[in-house]
mmCIF file of C-alpha atoms in Angstrom:
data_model
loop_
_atom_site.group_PDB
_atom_site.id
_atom_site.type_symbol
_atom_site.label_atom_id
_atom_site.label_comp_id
_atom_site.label_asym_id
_atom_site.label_seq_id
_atom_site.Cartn_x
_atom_site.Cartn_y
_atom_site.Cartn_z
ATOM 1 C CA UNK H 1 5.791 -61.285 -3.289
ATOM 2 C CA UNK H 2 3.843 -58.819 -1.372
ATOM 3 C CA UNK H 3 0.376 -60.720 -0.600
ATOM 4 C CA UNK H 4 1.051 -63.106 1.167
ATOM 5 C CA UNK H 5 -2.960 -63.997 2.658
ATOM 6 C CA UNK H 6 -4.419 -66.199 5.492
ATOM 7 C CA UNK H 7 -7.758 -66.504 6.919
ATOM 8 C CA UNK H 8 -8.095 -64.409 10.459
ATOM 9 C CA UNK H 9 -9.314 -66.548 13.089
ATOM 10 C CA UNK H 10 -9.390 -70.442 13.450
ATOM 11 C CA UNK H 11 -11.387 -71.911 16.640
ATOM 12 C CA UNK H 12 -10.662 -75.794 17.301
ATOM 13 C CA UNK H 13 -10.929 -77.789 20.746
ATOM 14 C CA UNK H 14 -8.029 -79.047 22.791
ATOM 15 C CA UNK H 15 -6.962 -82.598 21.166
ATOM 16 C CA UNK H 16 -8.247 -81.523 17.882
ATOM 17 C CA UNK H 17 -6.278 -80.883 14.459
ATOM 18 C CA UNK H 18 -5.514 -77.341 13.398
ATOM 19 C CA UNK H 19 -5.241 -76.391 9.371
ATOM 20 C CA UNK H 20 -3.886 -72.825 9.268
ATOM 21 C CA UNK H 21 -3.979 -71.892 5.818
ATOM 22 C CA UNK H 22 -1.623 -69.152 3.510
ATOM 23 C CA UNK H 23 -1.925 -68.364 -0.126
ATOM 24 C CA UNK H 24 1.355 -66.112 -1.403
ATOM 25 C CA UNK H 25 2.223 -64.894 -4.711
ATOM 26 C CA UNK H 26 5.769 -65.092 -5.827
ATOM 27 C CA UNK H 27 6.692 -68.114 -7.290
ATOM 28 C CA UNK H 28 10.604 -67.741 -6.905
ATOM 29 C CA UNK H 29 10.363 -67.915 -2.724
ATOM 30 C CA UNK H 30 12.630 -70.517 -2.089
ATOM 31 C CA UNK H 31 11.373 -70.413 1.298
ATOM 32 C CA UNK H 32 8.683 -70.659 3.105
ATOM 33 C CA UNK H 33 8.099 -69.708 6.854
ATOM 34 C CA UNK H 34 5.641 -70.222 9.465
ATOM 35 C CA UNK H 35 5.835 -68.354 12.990
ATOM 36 C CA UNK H 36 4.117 -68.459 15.985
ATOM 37 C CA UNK H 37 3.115 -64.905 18.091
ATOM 38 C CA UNK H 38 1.877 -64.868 21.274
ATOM 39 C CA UNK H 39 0.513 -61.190 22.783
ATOM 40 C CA UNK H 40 2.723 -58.780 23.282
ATOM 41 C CA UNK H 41 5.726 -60.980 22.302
ATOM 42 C CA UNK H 42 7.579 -61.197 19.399
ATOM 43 C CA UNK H 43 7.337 -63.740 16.533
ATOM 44 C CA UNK H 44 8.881 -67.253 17.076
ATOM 45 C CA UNK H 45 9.799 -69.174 14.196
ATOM 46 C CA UNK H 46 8.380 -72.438 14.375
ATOM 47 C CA UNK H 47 9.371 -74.422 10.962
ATOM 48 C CA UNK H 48 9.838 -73.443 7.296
ATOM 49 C CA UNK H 49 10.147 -75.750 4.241
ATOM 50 C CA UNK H 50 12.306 -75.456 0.708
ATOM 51 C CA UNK H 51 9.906 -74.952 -2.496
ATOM 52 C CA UNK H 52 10.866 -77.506 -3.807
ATOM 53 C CA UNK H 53 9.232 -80.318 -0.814
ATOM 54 C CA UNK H 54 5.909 -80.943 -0.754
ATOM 55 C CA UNK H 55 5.792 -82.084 2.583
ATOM 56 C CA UNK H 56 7.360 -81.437 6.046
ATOM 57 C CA UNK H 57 6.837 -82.869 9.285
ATOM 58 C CA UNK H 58 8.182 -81.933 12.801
ATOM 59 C CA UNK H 59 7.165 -83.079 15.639
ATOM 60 C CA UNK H 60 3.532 -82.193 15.525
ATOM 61 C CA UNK H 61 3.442 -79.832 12.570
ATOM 62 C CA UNK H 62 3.299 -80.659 9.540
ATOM 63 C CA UNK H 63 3.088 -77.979 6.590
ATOM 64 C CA UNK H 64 2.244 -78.533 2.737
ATOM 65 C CA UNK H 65 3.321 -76.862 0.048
ATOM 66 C CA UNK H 66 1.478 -76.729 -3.096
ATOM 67 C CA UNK H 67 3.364 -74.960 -5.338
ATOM 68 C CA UNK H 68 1.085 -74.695 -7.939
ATOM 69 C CA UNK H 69 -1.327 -73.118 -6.775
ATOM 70 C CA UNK H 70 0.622 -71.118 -4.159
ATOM 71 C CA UNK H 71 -0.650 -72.466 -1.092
ATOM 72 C CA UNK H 72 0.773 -73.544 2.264
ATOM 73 C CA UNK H 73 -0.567 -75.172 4.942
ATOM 74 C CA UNK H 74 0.456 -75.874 8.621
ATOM 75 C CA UNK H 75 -1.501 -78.405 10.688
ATOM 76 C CA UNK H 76 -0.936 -78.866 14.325
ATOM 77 C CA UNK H 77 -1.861 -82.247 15.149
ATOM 78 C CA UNK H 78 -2.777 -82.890 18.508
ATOM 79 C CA UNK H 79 -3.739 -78.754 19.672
ATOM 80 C CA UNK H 80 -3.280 -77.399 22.810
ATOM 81 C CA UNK H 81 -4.280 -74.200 24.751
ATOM 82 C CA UNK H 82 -0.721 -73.585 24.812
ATOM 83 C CA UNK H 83 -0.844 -73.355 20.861
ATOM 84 C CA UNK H 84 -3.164 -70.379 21.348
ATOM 85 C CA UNK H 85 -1.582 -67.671 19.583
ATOM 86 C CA UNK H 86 -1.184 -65.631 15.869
ATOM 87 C CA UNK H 87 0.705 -67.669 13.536
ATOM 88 C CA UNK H 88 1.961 -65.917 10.345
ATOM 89 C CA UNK H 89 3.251 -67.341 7.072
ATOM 90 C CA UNK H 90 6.306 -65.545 5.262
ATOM 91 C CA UNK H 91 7.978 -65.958 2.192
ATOM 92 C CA UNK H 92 10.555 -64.037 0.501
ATOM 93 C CA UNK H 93 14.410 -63.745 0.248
ATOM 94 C CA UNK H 94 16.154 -60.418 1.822
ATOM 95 C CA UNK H 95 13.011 -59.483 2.911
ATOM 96 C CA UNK H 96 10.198 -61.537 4.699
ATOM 97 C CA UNK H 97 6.865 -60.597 3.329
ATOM 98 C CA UNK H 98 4.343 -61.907 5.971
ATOM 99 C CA UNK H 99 0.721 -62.686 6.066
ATOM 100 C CA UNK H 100 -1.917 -60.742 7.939
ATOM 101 C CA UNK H 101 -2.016 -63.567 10.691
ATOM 102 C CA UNK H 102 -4.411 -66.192 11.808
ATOM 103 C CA UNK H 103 -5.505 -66.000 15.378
ATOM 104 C CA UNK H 104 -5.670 -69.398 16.786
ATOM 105 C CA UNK H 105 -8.395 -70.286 19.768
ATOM 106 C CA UNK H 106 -7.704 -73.666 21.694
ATOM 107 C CA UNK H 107 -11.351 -74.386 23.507
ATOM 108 C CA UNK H 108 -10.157 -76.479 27.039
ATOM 109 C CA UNK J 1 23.770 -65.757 23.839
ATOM 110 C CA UNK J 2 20.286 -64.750 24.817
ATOM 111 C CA UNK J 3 18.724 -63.999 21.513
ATOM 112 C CA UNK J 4 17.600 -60.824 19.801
ATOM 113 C CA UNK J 5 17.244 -57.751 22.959
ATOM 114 C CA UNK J 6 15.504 -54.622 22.154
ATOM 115 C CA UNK J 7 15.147 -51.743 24.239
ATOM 116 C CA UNK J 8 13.300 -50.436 25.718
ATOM 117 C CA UNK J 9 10.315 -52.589 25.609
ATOM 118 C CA UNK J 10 7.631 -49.644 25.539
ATOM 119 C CA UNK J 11 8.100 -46.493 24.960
ATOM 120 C CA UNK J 12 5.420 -43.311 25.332
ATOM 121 C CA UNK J 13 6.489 -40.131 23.530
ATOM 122 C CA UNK J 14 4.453 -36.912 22.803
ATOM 123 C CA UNK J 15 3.497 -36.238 18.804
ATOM 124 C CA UNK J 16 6.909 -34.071 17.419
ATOM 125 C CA UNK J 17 9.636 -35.792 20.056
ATOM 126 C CA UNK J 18 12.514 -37.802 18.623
ATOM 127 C CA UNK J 19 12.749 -41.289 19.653
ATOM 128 C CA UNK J 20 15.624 -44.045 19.164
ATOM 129 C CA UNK J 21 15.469 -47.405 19.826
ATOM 130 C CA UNK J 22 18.029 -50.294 20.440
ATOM 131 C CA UNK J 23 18.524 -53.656 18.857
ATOM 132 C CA UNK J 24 21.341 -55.766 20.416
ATOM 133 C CA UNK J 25 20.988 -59.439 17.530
ATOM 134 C CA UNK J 26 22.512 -62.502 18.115
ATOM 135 C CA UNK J 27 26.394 -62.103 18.201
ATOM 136 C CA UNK J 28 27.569 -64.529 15.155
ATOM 137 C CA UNK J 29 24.584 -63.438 13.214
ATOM 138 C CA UNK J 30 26.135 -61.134 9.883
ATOM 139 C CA UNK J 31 22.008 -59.418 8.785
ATOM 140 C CA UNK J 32 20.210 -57.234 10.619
ATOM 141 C CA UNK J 33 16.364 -56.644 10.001
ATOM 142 C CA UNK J 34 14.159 -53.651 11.339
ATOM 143 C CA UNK J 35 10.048 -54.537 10.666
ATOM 144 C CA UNK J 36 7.384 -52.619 11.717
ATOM 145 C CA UNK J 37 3.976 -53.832 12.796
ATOM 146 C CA UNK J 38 0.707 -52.509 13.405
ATOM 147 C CA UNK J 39 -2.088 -54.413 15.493
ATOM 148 C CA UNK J 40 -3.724 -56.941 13.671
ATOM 149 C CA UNK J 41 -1.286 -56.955 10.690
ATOM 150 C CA UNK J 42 1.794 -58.964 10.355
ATOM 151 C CA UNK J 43 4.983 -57.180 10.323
ATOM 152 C CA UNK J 44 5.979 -54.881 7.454
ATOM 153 C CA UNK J 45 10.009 -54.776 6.464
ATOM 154 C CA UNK J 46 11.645 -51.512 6.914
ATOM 155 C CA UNK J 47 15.241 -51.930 6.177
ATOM 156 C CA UNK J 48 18.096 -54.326 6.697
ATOM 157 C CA UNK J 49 21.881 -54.271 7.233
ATOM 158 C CA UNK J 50 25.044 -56.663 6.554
ATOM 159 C CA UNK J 51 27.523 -56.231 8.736
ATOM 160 C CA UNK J 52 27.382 -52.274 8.968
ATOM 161 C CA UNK J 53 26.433 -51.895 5.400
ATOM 162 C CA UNK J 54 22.539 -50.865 5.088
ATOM 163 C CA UNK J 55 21.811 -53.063 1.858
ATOM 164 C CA UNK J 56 17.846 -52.234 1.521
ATOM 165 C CA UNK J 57 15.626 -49.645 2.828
ATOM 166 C CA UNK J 58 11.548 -49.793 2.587
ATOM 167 C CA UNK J 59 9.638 -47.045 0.840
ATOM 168 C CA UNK J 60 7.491 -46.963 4.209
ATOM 169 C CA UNK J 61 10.949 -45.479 5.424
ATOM 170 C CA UNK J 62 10.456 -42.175 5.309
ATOM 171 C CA UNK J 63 12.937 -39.179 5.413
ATOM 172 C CA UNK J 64 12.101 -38.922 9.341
ATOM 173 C CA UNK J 65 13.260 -42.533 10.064
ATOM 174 C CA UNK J 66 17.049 -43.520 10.411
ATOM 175 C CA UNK J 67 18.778 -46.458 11.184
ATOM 176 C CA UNK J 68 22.318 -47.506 11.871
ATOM 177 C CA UNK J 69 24.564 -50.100 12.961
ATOM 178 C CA UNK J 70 28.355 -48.489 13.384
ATOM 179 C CA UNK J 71 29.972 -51.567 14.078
ATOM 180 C CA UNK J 72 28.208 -54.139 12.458
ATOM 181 C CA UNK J 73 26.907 -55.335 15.931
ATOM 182 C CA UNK J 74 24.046 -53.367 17.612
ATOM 183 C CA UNK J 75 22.109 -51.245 15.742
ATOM 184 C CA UNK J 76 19.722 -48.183 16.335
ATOM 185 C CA UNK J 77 16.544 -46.736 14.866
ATOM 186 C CA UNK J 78 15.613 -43.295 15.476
ATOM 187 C CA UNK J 79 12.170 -41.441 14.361
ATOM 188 C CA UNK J 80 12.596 -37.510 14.290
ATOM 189 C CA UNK J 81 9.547 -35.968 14.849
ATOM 190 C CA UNK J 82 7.303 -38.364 15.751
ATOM 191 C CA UNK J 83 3.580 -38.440 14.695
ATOM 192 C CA UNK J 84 0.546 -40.341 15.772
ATOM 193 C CA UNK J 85 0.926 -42.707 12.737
ATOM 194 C CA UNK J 86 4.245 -44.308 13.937
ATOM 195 C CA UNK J 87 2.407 -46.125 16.734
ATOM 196 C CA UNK J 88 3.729 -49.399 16.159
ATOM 197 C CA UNK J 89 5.038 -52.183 17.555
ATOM 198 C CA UNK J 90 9.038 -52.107 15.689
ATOM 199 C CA UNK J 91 10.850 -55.546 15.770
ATOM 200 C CA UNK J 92 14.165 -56.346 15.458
ATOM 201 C CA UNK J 93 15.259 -59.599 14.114
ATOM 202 C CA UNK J 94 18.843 -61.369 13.242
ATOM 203 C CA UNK J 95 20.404 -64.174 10.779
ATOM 204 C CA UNK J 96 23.569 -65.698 9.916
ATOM 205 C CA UNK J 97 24.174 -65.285 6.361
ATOM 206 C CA UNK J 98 21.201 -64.651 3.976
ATOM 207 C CA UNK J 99 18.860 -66.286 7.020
ATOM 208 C CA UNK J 100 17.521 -68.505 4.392
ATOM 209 C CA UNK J 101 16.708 -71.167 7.795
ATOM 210 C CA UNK J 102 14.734 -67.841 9.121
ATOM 211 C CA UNK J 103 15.052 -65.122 11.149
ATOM 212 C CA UNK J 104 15.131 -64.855 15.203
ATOM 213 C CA UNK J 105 13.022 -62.114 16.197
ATOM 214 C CA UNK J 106 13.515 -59.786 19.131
ATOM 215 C CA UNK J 107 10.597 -59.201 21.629
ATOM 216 C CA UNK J 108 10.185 -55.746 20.259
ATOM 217 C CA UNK J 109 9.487 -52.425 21.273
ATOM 218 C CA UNK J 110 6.239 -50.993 21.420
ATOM 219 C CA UNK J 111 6.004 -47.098 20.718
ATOM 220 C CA UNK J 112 2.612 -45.350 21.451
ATOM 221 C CA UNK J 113 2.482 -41.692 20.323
ATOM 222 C CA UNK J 114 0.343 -39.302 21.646
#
């Protein structure tokens, strides 16, 4: 369960969808995490789904899980400037194991 | 309850100094988690603690880093003899039980050694 990987940067424009995309490795997460990071702050948790859903939705995110092939998603329908920030995927149990990060740019 | 506090929120220290840092979680929350993260990386476990047990330690914990939590409330992680490579941001998060709904992280403190 230690590589857990997501692209680095995403750029999108205000009113736009955002895909943030995270590939991890060990199959028996029955978790799965996304948090949000602005600078110098710490990390905020913003949803997390059970492996065995394929789909959640919250308010404007919405993450899928393929299993399968490992891979989560989190789309922020809708993006603001405000949603400018690092968002990290985690998985694991006692331990988080987190992605590297993918820093978000909102263009007004 | 205001969250996860960690103090101080920066902290400058000269290459060989000791340093200890503070981690006050959220007050029903049983687990304890110390993380470590360097810029552009996500955050890297260290160690964590039920109650005042210390259940799991990280091998990037080396012999010069120590953490404790006495009471099973606050806890405290101290570098002896710091070196250049412990810059870091360190983050502190809480959970009730095995924080399978996630952790809340702490703001952090950020420790620049020079």
């Amino acid at each position: 369960g230690e590589d857990v990987e997501q692209s680095l940067f995403l750029s999108v424009r205000e009113g736009d969808s955002s895909v943030i995309n995270c590939t991890y490795t060990d199959s028996s997460s029955t978790y799965l995490y996304w948090y949000k990071q602005e600078p110098g702050a710490g990390l905020q948790l913003l949803t997390y789904i059970f492996s065995n859903m394929d789909m959640k939705q919250d308010q404007r995110l919405t993450v899928l899980l393929n299993k399968k092939d490992k891979h989560l998603s989190l789309r922020i329908a809708d993006t603001q400037t405000g949603d400018s920030a690092i968002y990290f995927c985690a998985e694991g149990g006692n331990q988080f194991y987190f992605g590297t990060g993918t820093s978000l740019t909102v263009i007004p | 309850d205001t969250g996860v506090s960690q103090d101080p929120r920066h902290k400058i220290t000269k290459r060989g100094q000791n340093v200890t840092f503070r981690c006050d979680p959220i007050s029903e929350h049983n687990r304890l988690y110390w993380y470590r993260q360097t810029l552009g990386q996500g955050p890297e476990f260290l160690t964590y603690f039920q109650n005042e047990a210390q259940l799991e330690k990280s091998r990037l914990l080396s012999d010069r880093f120590s953490a404790e939590r006495p009471k099973g409330s606050f806890s405290t992680l101290e570098i002896q003899r710091t070196e250049q490579g412990d810059s870091a941001m360190y983050l502190c998060a809480s959970s009730h039980g095995t924080g399978t709904d996630g952790y809340t992280f702490g703001s952090g403190t950020r420790l620049t050694v020079v």
